[in-house]
Coordinates of C-alpha atoms in Angstrom, one line a residue:
M217 CA 141.4 96.3 97.3
I218 CA 138.6 98.3 95.6
V219 CA 138.2 101.7 97.3
D220 CA 135.3 103.0 95.2
C221 CA 133.3 102.2 92.1
A222 CA 130.7 104.5 90.6
I223 CA 129.0 105.4 87.3
Y224 CA 128.9 109.1 86.5
Q225 CA 126.2 110.4 84.1
D226 CA 125.9 114.0 83.1
G227 CA 128.5 114.7 85.8
R228 CA 126.5 113.2 88.6
R229 CA 127.1 110.0 90.5
T230 CA 124.5 107.3 89.9
D231 CA 123.8 103.8 91.2
G232 CA 124.9 101.1 88.9
P233 CA 125.4 97.3 88.7
E234 CA 128.0 95.8 91.0
D235 CA 129.4 93.7 88.2
F236 CA 132.1 95.5 86.2
S237 CA 131.0 94.2 82.9
E238 CA 127.4 95.3 83.4
A239 CA 128.4 98.6 84.8
L240 CA 130.7 99.3 81.8
E241 CA 128.0 98.2 79.3
K242 CA 125.5 100.5 81.0
A243 CA 127.9 103.5 80.9
R244 CA 128.7 102.9 77.2
T245 CA 125.0 102.4 76.3
S246 CA 124.0 105.7 77.8
G247 CA 126.6 107.5 75.7
D248 CA 127.2 110.3 78.2
A249 CA 128.4 108.3 81.2
F250 CA 131.6 106.6 82.4
L251 CA 132.6 104.2 85.1
W252 CA 135.3 105.1 87.6
I253 CA 137.0 102.4 89.6
G254 CA 139.5 103.2 92.3
L255 CA 141.9 100.5 93.6
H256 CA 144.5 100.7 96.4
E257 CA 147.6 98.4 96.0
P258 CA 145.6 95.5 94.4
T259 CA 146.9 92.0 94.3
E260 CA 147.5 90.3 91.0
Q261 CA 144.3 88.2 91.4
E262 CA 142.2 91.3 92.3
F263 CA 143.5 93.2 89.3
D264 CA 143.1 90.3 86.8
L265 CA 139.3 90.7 86.9
V266 CA 139.5 94.5 86.3
S267 CA 142.1 94.1 83.5
Q268 CA 140.1 91.4 81.7
E269 CA 136.8 93.3 81.8
F270 CA 138.4 96.5 80.5
G271 CA 140.9 95.0 78.1
L272 CA 143.9 96.7 79.7
H273 CA 147.3 96.1 78.0
P274 CA 149.4 93.5 79.8
L275 CA 152.5 95.8 80.0
A276 CA 150.5 98.5 81.6
V277 CA 148.9 96.0 84.0
E278 CA 152.4 94.8 85.0
D279 CA 153.5 98.4 85.6
A280 CA 150.4 99.1 87.7
L281 CA 151.0 96.0 89.9
R282 CA 154.7 96.3 90.4
A283 CA 154.8 100.1 90.8
H284 CA 158.3 101.8 91.1
Q285 CA 157.6 103.6 87.7
R286 CA 158.7 106.9 86.5
P287 CA 156.0 109.5 85.6
K288 CA 155.0 108.7 82.0
L289 CA 152.2 108.6 79.5
E290 CA 151.7 105.6 77.2
V291 CA 149.0 105.1 74.5
Y292 CA 147.6 101.6 73.8
D293 CA 145.0 100.5 71.4
D294 CA 142.1 100.4 73.9
S295 CA 143.3 102.7 76.7
L296 CA 145.6 105.5 77.8
F297 CA 148.0 104.8 80.7
A298 CA 149.5 107.6 82.8
V299 CA 151.7 107.4 85.9
V300 CA 152.1 110.3 88.3
K301 CA 154.0 110.5 91.6
P302 CA 152.3 112.4 94.4
V303 CA 154.8 113.6 97.1
V304 CA 154.5 114.3 100.8
Y305 CA 156.7 116.4 102.9
E306 CA 157.0 115.4 106.5
S307 CA 157.9 118.6 108.4
S308 CA 158.7 116.6 111.6
S309 CA 161.5 114.7 110.0
D310 CA 162.2 117.0 107.0
T311 CA 161.8 114.2 104.5
V312 CA 160.2 114.0 101.1
S313 CA 158.4 110.7 100.2
A314 CA 156.8 109.8 96.9
D315 CA 153.9 107.5 96.2
E316 CA 152.6 106.3 92.8
L317 CA 149.3 106.7 91.1
M318 CA 148.4 104.9 87.8
I319 CA 145.5 106.0 85.7
F320 CA 143.9 104.0 82.9
I321 CA 141.5 105.9 80.6
G322 CA 139.5 104.3 77.9
D323 CA 136.1 104.2 76.2
S324 CA 133.7 105.3 79.0
F325 CA 135.9 104.1 81.9
V326 CA 138.6 105.3 84.3
V327 CA 140.7 103.0 86.5
T328 CA 143.0 104.4 89.1
V329 CA 145.5 102.3 91.0
R330 CA 147.1 103.9 94.1
H331 CA 150.3 102.7 95.8
G332 CA 151.1 104.4 99.1
G333 CA 148.9 106.6 101.3
S334 CA 149.4 110.2 100.0
A335 CA 147.6 110.2 96.7
P336 CA 144.8 112.9 96.8
L337 CA 142.2 110.7 95.1
A338 CA 139.6 111.0 97.8
N339 CA 139.7 114.8 97.8
V340 CA 139.8 114.8 94.0
R341 CA 136.7 112.6 93.7
S342 CA 134.8 114.6 96.3
R343 CA 135.7 117.9 94.5
L344 CA 134.7 116.5 91.1
E345 CA 131.4 115.2 92.5
A346 CA 130.7 118.7 93.9
D347 CA 131.2 120.2 90.4
P348 CA 129.2 118.2 87.9
R349 CA 130.1 120.6 85.1
I350 CA 133.7 119.3 85.1
L351 CA 132.7 115.6 85.5
A352 CA 130.4 116.0 82.5
H353 CA 133.5 116.1 80.2
G354 CA 134.0 112.4 80.9
P355 CA 137.2 110.5 81.8
T356 CA 139.4 113.4 80.6
S357 CA 138.1 115.4 83.6
V358 CA 139.4 112.8 86.0
L359 CA 142.9 112.8 84.5
Y360 CA 143.0 116.6 84.5
A361 CA 141.7 116.8 88.1
I362 CA 144.3 114.3 89.4
S363 CA 147.2 115.9 87.5
D364 CA 146.1 119.4 88.7
A365 CA 145.9 118.3 92.3
V366 CA 149.3 116.5 92.2
V367 CA 151.1 119.5 90.6
D368 CA 149.4 122.0 93.0
H369 CA 150.7 120.0 95.9
Y370 CA 154.2 120.1 94.3
I371 CA 154.0 123.8 94.6
D372 CA 153.2 123.6 98.3
V373 CA 156.1 121.1 98.9
A374 CA 158.5 123.4 97.0
G375 CA 157.5 126.3 99.2
E376 CA 158.1 124.2 102.3
L377 CA 161.5 123.2 101.0
Q378 CA 162.4 126.8 100.3
V379 CA 161.6 127.7 103.9
D380 CA 163.9 124.9 105.2
L381 CA 166.6 126.0 102.8
E382 CA 166.5 129.5 104.2
E383 CA 166.9 128.1 107.7
L384 CA 169.8 126.0 106.5
E385 CA 171.5 129.1 105.0
T386 CA 171.1 130.9 108.3
E387 CA 172.8 128.0 110.1
V388 CA 175.7 127.7 107.6
F389 CA 176.4 131.4 107.4
A390 CA 176.0 132.2 111.1
P391 CA 178.7 134.6 112.2
T392 CA 179.5 132.6 115.4
G393 CA 180.5 129.5 113.5
T394 CA 180.0 127.4 116.7
G395 CA 177.9 124.7 115.0
D396 CA 179.2 121.2 114.4
S397 CA 180.7 121.2 110.9
S398 CA 180.1 117.5 110.4
N399 CA 176.5 117.7 111.3
T400 CA 176.0 120.8 109.1
A401 CA 177.6 119.0 106.1
A402 CA 175.4 115.9 106.8
S403 CA 172.3 118.2 107.0
I404 CA 173.1 119.7 103.6
Y405 CA 173.7 116.3 102.0
T406 CA 170.4 115.0 103.5
F407 CA 168.6 118.0 102.2
K408 CA 170.1 117.5 98.7
R409 CA 168.8 113.9 98.8
Q410 CA 165.3 115.1 99.6
V411 CA 165.4 117.6 96.7
L412 CA 166.6 114.8 94.4
E413 CA 163.7 112.6 95.5
F414 CA 161.3 115.5 94.7
R415 CA 163.0 116.1 91.4
R416 CA 162.4 112.4 90.4
A417 CA 158.7 113.0 90.8
T418 CA 158.5 116.4 89.0
G419 CA 161.0 116.3 86.2
P420 CA 159.8 113.2 84.2
L421 CA 156.2 114.5 84.4
T422 CA 157.0 117.4 82.1
A423 CA 156.9 115.4 78.9
P424 CA 153.5 113.7 79.6
M425 CA 151.9 117.0 80.6
T426 CA 153.3 118.7 77.5
R427 CA 151.9 115.9 75.4
L428 CA 148.5 116.1 77.0
A429 CA 148.4 119.8 76.3
G430 CA 148.9 119.1 72.6
A431 CA 146.6 117.6 70.1
G432 CA 146.2 114.0 68.9
V433 CA 146.2 112.1 72.2
P434 CA 143.6 109.4 72.1
F435 CA 140.8 109.3 74.8
V436 CA 141.6 113.0 75.7
H437 CA 139.0 115.6 74.9
Q438 CA 140.3 118.4 72.7
E439 CA 138.6 121.1 74.9
A440 CA 140.8 119.9 77.8
Q441 CA 144.1 121.0 76.1
P442 CA 144.1 124.6 77.6
F443 CA 143.6 123.1 81.1
F444 CA 146.5 120.7 80.6
R445 CA 148.6 123.6 79.4
D446 CA 147.9 125.3 82.7
V447 CA 149.0 122.3 84.6
A448 CA 152.2 122.1 82.4
D449 CA 152.9 125.8 83.2
H450 CA 152.6 125.1 86.9
L451 CA 154.8 122.1 86.6
T452 CA 157.4 124.2 84.7
R453 CA 157.4 126.6 87.6
V454 CA 157.9 123.8 90.1
N455 CA 160.8 122.4 88.1
E456 CA 162.5 125.8 88.0
Q457 CA 162.1 126.0 91.8
V458 CA 163.6 122.5 92.2
E459 CA 166.5 123.4 90.0
G460 CA 167.1 126.6 92.0
L461 CA 167.0 124.6 95.2
D462 CA 169.5 122.1 93.9
R463 CA 171.9 124.9 92.7
L464 CA 171.6 126.8 96.0
L465 CA 172.4 123.6 98.0
S466 CA 175.5 123.0 95.9
D467 CA 176.6 126.6 96.5
I468 CA 175.9 126.3 100.2
L469 CA 177.8 123.1 100.4
S470 CA 180.8 124.7 98.6
A471 CA 180.6 127.7 100.9
H472 CA 180.5 125.5 104.0
L473 CA 183.5 123.5 102.9
A474 CA 185.4 126.8 102.2
Q475 CA 184.4 128.0 105.7
M476 CA 185.8 124.8 107.2
G477 CA 189.0 125.3 105.3
V478 CA 189.4 128.8 106.5
R479 CA 188.7 127.8 110.1
Q480 CA 191.2 125.0 109.9
N481 CA 193.8 127.4 108.6
D482 CA 193.0 129.7 111.5
D483 CA 193.4 126.9 113.9
M484 CA 196.7 125.8 112.3
R485 CA 198.1 129.4 112.6
K486 CA 197.1 129.6 116.2
I487 CA 198.8 126.2 116.9
S488 CA 201.9 127.3 115.0
A489 CA 202.1 130.6 116.9
W490 CA 201.8 128.9 120.3
A491 CA 204.4 126.2 119.2
A492 CA 206.8 129.0 118.2
M493 CA 206.4 130.8 121.5
A494 CA 207.0 127.5 123.4
A495 CA 210.1 126.7 121.2
V496 CA 212.2 129.7 122.5
P497 CA 212.1 128.7 126.3
T498 CA 212.4 125.1 125.4
M499 CA 215.5 125.8 123.3
V500 CA 217.2 127.9 126.1
A501 CA 216.3 125.4 128.8
G502 CA 217.6 122.6 126.6
I503 CA 220.9 124.3 126.2
Y504 CA 221.4 124.9 129.9
G505 CA 220.2 121.5 130.8
M506 CA 223.1 119.7 129.1
N507 CA 225.1 119.7 132.3
F508 CA 228.5 120.3 130.8
D509 CA 231.3 121.4 133.2
H510 CA 232.7 124.2 131.2
M511 CA 229.6 126.1 130.0
P512 CA 229.8 129.9 130.1
E513 CA 227.6 131.9 132.5
L514 CA 227.0 128.9 134.8
H515 CA 228.7 130.5 137.8
W516 CA 227.5 134.0 137.3
A517 CA 225.3 135.4 140.1
W518 CA 222.6 136.8 137.7
T519 CA 222.6 134.0 135.2
Y520 CA 219.3 132.4 136.3
P521 CA 217.2 135.6 136.5
A522 CA 218.8 136.8 133.2
V523 CA 217.8 133.6 131.4
I524 CA 214.2 133.7 132.8
L525 CA 213.9 137.4 131.8
F526 CA 215.2 136.6 128.3
M527 CA 212.7 133.8 127.8
T528 CA 209.9 135.9 129.1
L529 CA 210.8 138.8 126.9
A530 CA 211.2 136.5 123.9
V531 CA 207.7 134.9 124.5
V532 CA 206.1 138.3 125.0
G533 CA 207.7 139.7 121.9
L534 CA 206.5 136.7 119.8
H535 CA 203.0 136.9 121.2
R536 CA 202.7 140.6 120.3
Q537 CA 204.0 139.9 116.8
F538 CA 201.6 137.1 116.2
K539 CA 198.7 139.2 117.7
R540 CA 199.5 142.0 115.3
R541 CA 199.5 139.7 112.3
G542 CA 196.1 138.2 113.4
W543 CA 197.4 134.7 114.2
L544 CA 196.2 134.9 117.7

C-alpha cells in the first residue's frame, strides 16, 4: 500500500498531481524538485504501476517485492538501489528483530519500500520536512537521512545489548553458583543468536556506506560525501561493539563451561569421599556377616563394641583427612 506521496520543491512539501507520471513530470520540469513515494509491503500488482512509471530495473523490483535481502547498494542505468535493515530490540523478551527497507533513487524521484513495522520512515520524513535546507539537496538527502537514522538506532541497540551482557556476566560469575547451569548456558546461546541477528544487519552495510562516502556514485550529490563518511564512521563503531559483544559472549560461555567442569569435579570428589567412608564399615560388616563357624573373635565378650569402635574411628579419621584436603 502507498503510505505517502509528495513533491518537494526547494525543500518544502507541495501539492502535486495524484498520477505518478504527471507528478514525476512536474518534478523534473521544475528542475529543483523531486517526488517521494513511500510504500509498505506492496503487492506485485501495486508495485507494477510504480516500477513502470519510474523505469525501475526488474532485478531491483524483484528484490523489493520478495525482501529477505542483505544490506547492499546497486547501481542501474536509471536508478540507484539501496537496502538497509532497521533493527528493533524488544526489552521484554530480550530479542533483536530486523526489518527491511529498500530505497530507489533516480532523476527527481525517491521510492521507499518498507517491509516490517520498525522502519523509521515516518520520523525521517517529519524531520526532513521540518528542515527544508536538507531536503533542498534532493533525493540524496532522503538516502542520507534514512541511513543516518538507521545507524543511529544501531548505536542505541548496541548499548542495550551491552547492558544485558553485563547482567549476564553478573549471573555467570556470581560467587554462590546456585543458578541452573543448563538455563544459564541456554541464555548465553540465545544472547549469541541475538547478536548474530544484529550483526547480519550491521556488517554488510559497511561496504555500501563506504561506497557512498566516496566519489563517482550516480544520483548522489558530491556535497553529501562528508555526511555519508560520518554515517560510515558511526557504523564502524557499531560493528566494533558487535564484534566485542560476540567475543565476550564466547569468553563467557567458555568460562561458564569451565565452571561447570570444576563444580562437577567438586561433586565427584565429595561423592568419592563419602563412598570411601562408607566402604570401611561395609567391608568390616561384610566380613563378620559371613557366618562361618570358626571365625576368630566371634566368642569374645568385647568383640561387638570393639568392631563398632573400630568402624567409627576409621570413618572419623577418613572424614578428617578428606576435610583437610578440601574434598568435603
